[in-house]
Short mmCIF file of C-alpha atoms and ligand atoms in Angstrom, two decimals:
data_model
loop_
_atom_site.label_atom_id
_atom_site.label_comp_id
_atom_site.label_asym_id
_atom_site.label_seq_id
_atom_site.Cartn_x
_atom_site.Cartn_y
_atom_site.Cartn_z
CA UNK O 1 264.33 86.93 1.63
CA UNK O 2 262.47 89.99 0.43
CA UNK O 3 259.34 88.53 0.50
CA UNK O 4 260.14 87.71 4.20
CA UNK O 5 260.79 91.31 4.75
CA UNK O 6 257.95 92.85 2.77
CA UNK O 7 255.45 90.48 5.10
CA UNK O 8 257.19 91.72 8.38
CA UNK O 9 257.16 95.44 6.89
CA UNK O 10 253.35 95.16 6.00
CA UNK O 11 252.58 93.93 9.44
CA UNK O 12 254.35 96.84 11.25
CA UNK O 13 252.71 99.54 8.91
CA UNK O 14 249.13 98.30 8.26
CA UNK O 15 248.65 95.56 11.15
CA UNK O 16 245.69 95.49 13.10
CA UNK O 17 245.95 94.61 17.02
CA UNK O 18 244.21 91.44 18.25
CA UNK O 19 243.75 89.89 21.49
CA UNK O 20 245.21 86.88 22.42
CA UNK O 21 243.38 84.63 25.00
CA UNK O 22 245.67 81.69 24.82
CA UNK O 23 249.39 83.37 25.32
CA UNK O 24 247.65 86.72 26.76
CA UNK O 25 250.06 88.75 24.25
CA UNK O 26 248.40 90.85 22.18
CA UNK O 27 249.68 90.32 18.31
CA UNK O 28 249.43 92.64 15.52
CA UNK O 29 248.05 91.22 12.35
CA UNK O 30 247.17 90.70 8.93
CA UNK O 31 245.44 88.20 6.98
CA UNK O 32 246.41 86.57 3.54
CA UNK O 33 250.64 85.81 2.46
CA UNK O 34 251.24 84.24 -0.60
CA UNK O 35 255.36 83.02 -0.24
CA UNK O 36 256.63 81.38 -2.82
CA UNK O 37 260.13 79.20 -3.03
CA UNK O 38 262.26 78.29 -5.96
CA UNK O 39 263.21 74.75 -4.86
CA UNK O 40 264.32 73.79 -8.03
CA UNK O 41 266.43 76.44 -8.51
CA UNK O 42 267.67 75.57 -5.22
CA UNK O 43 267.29 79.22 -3.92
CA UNK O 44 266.99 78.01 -0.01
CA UNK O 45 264.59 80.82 1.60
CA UNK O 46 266.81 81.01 5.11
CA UNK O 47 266.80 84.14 6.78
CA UNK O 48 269.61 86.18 6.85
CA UNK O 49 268.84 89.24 8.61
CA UNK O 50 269.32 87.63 11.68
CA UNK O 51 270.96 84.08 12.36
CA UNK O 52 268.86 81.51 11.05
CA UNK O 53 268.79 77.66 13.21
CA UNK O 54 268.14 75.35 10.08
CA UNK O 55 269.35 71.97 11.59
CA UNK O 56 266.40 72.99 14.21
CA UNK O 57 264.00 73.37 11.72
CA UNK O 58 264.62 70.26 9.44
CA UNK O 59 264.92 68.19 12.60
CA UNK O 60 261.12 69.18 13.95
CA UNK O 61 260.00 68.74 9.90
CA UNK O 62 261.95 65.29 10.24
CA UNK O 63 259.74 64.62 13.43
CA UNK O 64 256.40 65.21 11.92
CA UNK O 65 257.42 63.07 9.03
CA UNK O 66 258.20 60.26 11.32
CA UNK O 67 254.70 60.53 13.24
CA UNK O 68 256.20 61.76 16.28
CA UNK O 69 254.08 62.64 19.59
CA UNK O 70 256.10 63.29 22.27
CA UNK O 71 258.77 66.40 22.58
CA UNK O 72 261.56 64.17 23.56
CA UNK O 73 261.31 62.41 20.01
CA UNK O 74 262.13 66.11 18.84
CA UNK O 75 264.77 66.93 21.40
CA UNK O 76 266.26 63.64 20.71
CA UNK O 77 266.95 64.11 17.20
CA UNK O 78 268.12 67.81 17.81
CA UNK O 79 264.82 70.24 18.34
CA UNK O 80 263.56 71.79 21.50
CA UNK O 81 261.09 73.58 19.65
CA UNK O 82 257.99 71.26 21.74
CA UNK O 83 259.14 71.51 24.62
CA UNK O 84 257.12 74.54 25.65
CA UNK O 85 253.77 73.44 23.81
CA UNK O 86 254.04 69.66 25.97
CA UNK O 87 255.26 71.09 29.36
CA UNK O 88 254.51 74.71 30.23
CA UNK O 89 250.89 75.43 28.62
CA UNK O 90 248.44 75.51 31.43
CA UNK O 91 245.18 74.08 29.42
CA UNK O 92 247.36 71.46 28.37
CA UNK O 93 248.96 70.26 31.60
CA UNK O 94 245.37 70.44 32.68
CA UNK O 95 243.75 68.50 29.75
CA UNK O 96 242.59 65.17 31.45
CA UNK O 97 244.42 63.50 27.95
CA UNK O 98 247.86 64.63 28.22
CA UNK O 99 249.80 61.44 29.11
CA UNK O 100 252.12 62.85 31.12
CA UNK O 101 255.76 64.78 30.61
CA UNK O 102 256.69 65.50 27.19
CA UNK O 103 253.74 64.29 25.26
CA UNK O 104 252.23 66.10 22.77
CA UNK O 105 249.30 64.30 22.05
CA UNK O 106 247.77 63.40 18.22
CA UNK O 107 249.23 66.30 16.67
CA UNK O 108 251.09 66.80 13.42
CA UNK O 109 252.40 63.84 12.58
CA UNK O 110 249.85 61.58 14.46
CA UNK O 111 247.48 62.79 12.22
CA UNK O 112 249.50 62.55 9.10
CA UNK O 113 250.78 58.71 9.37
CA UNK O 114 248.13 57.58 12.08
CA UNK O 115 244.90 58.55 11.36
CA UNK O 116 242.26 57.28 12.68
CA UNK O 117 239.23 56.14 10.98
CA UNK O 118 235.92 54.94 12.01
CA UNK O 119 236.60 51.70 12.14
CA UNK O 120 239.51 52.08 14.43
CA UNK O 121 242.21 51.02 11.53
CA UNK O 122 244.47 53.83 10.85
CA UNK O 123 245.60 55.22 7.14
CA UNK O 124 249.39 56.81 6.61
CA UNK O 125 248.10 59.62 4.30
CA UNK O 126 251.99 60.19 3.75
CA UNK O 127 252.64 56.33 2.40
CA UNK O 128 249.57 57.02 0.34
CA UNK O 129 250.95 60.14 -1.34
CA UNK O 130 254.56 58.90 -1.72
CA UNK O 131 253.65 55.65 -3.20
CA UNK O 132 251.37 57.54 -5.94
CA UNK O 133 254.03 59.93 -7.06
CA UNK O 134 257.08 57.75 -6.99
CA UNK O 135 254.61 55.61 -10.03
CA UNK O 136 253.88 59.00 -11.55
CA UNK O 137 250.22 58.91 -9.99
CA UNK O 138 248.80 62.51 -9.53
CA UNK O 139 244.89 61.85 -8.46
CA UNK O 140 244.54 65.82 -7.48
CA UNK O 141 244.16 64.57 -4.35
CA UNK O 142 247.61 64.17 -3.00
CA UNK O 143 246.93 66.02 0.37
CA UNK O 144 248.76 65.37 3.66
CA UNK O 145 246.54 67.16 5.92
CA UNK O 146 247.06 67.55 9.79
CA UNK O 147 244.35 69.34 10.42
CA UNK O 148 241.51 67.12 12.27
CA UNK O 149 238.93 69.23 14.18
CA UNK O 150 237.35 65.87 15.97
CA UNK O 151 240.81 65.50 17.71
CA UNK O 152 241.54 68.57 18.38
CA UNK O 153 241.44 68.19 22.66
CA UNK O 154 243.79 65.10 22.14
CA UNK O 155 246.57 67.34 21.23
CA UNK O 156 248.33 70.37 23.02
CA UNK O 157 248.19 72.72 19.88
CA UNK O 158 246.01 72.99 16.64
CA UNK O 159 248.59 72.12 13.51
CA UNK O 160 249.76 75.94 12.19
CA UNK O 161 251.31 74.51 9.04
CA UNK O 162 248.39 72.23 8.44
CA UNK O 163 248.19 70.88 4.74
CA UNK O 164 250.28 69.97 2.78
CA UNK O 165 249.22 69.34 -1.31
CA UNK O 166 251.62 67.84 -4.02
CA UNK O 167 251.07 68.28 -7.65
CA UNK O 168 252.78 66.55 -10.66
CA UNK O 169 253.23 68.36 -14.00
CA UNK O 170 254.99 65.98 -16.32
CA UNK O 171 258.44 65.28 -13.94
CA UNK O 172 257.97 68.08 -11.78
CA UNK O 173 256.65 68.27 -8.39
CA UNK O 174 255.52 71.38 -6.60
CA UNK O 175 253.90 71.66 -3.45
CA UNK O 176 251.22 74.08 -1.99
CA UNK O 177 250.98 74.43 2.00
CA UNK O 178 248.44 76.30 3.91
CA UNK O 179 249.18 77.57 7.37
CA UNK O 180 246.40 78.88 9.34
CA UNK O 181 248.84 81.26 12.19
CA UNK O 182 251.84 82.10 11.84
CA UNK O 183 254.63 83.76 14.37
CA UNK O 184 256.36 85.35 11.34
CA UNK O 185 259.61 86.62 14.24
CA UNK O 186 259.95 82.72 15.25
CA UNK O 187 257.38 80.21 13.30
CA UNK O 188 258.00 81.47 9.71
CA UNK O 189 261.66 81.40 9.83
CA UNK O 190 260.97 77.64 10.21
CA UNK O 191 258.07 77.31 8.09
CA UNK O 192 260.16 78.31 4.77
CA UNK O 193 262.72 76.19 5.32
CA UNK O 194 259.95 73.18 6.32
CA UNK O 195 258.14 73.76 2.90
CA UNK O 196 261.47 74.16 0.94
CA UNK O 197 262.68 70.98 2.80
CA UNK O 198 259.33 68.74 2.25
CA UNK O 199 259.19 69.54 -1.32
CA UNK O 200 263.21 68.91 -2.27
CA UNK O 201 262.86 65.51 -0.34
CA UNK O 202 259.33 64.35 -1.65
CA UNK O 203 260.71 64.77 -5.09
CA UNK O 204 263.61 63.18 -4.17
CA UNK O 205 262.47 59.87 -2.84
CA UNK O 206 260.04 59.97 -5.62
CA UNK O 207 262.22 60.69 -8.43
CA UNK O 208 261.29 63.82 -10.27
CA UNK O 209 262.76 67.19 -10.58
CA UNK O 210 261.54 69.86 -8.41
CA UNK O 211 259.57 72.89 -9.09
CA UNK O 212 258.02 75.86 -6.30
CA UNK O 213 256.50 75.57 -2.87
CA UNK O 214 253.64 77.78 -2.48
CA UNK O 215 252.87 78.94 1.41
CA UNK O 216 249.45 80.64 2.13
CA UNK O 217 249.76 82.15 5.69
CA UNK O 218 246.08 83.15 6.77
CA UNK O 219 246.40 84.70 9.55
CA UNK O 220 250.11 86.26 9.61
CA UNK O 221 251.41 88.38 13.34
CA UNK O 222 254.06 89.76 15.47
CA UNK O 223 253.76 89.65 18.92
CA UNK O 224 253.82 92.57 20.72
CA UNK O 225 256.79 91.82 23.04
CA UNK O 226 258.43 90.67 19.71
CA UNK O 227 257.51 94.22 17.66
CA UNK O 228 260.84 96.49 18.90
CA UNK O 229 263.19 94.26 17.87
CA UNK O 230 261.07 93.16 14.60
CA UNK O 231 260.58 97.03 14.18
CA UNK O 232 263.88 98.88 14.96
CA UNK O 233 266.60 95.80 14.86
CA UNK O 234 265.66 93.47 12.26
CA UNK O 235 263.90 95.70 9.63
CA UNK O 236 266.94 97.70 9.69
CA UNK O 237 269.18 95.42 7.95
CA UNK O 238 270.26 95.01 3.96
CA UNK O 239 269.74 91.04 3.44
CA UNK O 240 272.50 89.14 1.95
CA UNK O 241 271.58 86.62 -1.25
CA UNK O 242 269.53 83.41 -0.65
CA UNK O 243 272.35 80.31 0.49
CA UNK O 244 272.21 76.73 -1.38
CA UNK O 245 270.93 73.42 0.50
CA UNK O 246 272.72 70.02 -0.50
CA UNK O 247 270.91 67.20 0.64
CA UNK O 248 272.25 63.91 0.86
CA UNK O 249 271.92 62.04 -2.19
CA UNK O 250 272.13 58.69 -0.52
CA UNK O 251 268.12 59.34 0.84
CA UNK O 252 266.06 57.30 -1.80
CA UNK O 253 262.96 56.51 0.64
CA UNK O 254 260.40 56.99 3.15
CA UNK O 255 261.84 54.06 5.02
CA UNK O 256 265.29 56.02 4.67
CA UNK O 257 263.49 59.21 6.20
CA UNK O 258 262.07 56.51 9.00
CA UNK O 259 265.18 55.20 9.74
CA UNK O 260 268.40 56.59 9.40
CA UNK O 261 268.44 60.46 8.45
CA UNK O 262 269.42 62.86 10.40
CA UNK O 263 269.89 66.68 10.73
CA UNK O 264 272.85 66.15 9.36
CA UNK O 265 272.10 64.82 6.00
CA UNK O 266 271.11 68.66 5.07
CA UNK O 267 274.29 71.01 4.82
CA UNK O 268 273.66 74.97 3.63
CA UNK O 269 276.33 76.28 1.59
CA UNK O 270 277.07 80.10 1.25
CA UNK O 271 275.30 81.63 3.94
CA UNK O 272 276.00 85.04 5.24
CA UNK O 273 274.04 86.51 7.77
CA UNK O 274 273.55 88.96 10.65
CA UNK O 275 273.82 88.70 14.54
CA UNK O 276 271.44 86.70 16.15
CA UNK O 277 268.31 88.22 17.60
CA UNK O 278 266.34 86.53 20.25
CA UNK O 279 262.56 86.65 19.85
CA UNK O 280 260.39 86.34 23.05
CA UNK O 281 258.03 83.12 22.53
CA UNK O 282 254.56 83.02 24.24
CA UNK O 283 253.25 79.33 24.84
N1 MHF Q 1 254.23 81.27 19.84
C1 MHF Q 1 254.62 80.24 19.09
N2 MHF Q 1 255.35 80.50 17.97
C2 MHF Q 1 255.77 79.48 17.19
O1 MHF Q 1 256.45 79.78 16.17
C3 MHF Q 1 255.42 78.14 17.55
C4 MHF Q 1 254.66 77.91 18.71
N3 MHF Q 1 254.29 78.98 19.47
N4 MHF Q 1 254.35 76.66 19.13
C5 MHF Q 1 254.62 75.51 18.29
C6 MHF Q 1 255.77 75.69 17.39
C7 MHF Q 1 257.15 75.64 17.98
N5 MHF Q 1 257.89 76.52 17.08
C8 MHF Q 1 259.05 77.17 17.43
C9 MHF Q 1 259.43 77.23 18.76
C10 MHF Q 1 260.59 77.88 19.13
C11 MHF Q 1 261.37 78.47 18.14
C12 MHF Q 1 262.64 79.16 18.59
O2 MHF Q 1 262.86 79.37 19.76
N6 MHF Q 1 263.52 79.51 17.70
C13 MHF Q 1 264.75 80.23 18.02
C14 MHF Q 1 265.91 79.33 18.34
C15 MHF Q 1 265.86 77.94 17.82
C16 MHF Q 1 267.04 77.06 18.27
O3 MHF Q 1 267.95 77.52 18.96
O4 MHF Q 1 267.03 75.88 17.87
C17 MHF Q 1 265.10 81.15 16.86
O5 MHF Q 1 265.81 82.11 17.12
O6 MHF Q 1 264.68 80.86 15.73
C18 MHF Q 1 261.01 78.40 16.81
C19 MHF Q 1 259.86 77.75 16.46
C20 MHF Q 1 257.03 77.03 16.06
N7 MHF Q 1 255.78 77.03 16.77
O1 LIG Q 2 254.82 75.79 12.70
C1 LIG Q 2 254.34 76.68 13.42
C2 LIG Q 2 253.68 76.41 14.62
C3 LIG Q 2 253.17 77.43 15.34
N1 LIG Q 2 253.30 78.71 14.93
C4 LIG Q 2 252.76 79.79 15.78
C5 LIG Q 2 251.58 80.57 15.29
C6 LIG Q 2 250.97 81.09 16.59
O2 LIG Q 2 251.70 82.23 17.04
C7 LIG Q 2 251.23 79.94 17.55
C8 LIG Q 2 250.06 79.01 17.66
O3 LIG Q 2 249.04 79.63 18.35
P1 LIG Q 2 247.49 79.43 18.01
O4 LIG Q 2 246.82 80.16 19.13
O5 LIG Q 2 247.20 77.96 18.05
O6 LIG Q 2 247.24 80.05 16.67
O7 LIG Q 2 252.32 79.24 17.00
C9 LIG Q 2 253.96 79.01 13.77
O8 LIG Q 2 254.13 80.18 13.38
N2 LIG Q 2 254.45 77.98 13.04
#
């Protein structure tokens, strides 16, 4: 939690302000986090000087793992989170390949289970990578990357969190992640607990203990209709120690993941926290 705070404190004192043309909020910013998470130590990075919406968070990480492309998939299994980005974003509602209400378009997990090659045959990058470590297979190359430039106008956003990188040394996994923007108020508060979450379930369906997620935020900001409350609410509180996550043991697959799991299959024990503050979001 710390960490959290030192990022948000760093971006109030030594921010720069940029110009946003897509939301029209102006954001102050700085370039280059390093986070880091003890997953095996089970140290879950939730924020706790405000109330932090976990189930929301797992559930939209749950969604890209399942390929989904349409925010109904998300609301369905408990995550409004798309809702916005699909339905209220002018370029998108005007993008001649927006398929009408809710859809996202090849985003995320489009890209990540579905994508496409050449050919027109499609490769599941996250088959590829689970396969490989559950046989204790490290090639150096086990990358989940949503990040495709030649799709980009298929989609109603550019992935933030886009790659994802898994590394075996001897029966522990760690994971690196790299985001490209990040809405440290709203985004990052889910982006821990996403990296946290992919790592303690990837080494769970594959079968070896895990180690840390690393998360390199380029381009880190507040928004400026966010920066009172960041500045003179938020800031001002003592953080209470990191909770515990227990996930349920019964999850043993991708096809499990696919099929079955739910929000509720992840229950946080020991959290304390602060009153809720409500961010402003700009689509
Ligand atoms: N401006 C912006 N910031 C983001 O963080 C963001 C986007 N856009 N667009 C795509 C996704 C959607 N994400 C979101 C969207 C909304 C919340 C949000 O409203 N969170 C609230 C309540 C969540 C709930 O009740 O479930 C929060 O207080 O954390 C968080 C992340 C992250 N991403
Ligand atoms: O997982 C996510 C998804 C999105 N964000 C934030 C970062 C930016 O504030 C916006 C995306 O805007 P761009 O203009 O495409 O950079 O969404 C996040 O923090 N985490």
């Amino acid at each position: 939690m710390k960490q959290y705070l030192n990022l948000c404190q760093r971006i109030v004192d030594e921010g720069v302000w940029v110009e946003n043309k897509r939301t029209g909020t102006r954001c102050l910013t700085v370039i280059n986090a390093d986070l880091e998470y003890d997953v095996g130590n089970n140290k879950f990075p939730m924020i706790t000087t405000r109330k932090s919406y976990y189930k929301a968070a797992i559930a939209e990480l749950l969604g890209y793992l399942r390929g989904y492309d349409s925010a109904a998939q998300f609301r369905d299994i408990g995550c409004k989170t798309w809702d916005a980005n699909a339905n209220d974003n002018n370029a998108w509602l005007n993008n001649p390949n927006r398929k009408g209400e809710d859809d996202m378009g090849r985003v995320y997990g489009v890209q990540g289970r579905n994508w496409q090659r050449p050919d027109g045959s499609t490769l599941d990058q996250l088959a590829k990578v689970v396969n490989n470590l559950k046989n204790g297979i490290d090639d150096r190359g086990e990358i989940i990357t949503f990040y495709n430039p030649g799709e980009f106008e298929l989609g109603c956003l550019r992935p933030c969190m886009h790659t994802h990188t898994f590394s075996l040394l001897g029966d522990t996994l760690y994971l690196t992640s790299y985001q490209r923007s990040c809405d440290v108020p709203l985004g990052l508060n889910f982006n821990q607990i996403q990296c946290f979450v992919l790592l303690a379930l990837v080494a769970q369906i594959t079968g070896h203990k895990a180690g840390k997620a690393y998360h390199k935020i380029a381009n880190a900001h507040i928004y400026e209709n966010q920066l009172p409350l960041m500045r003179d609410v938020q800031l001002k509180r003592e953080p209470f120690d990191s909770p515990q996550l227990n996930i349920n043991p019964n999850i043993k697959s991708l096809e499990d993941i696919e099929t079955w799991v739910t929000r509720d299959d992840f229950e946080v024990v020991g959290y304390q926290c602060h009153e809720p503050i409500q961010y402003p979001f700009s689509v």
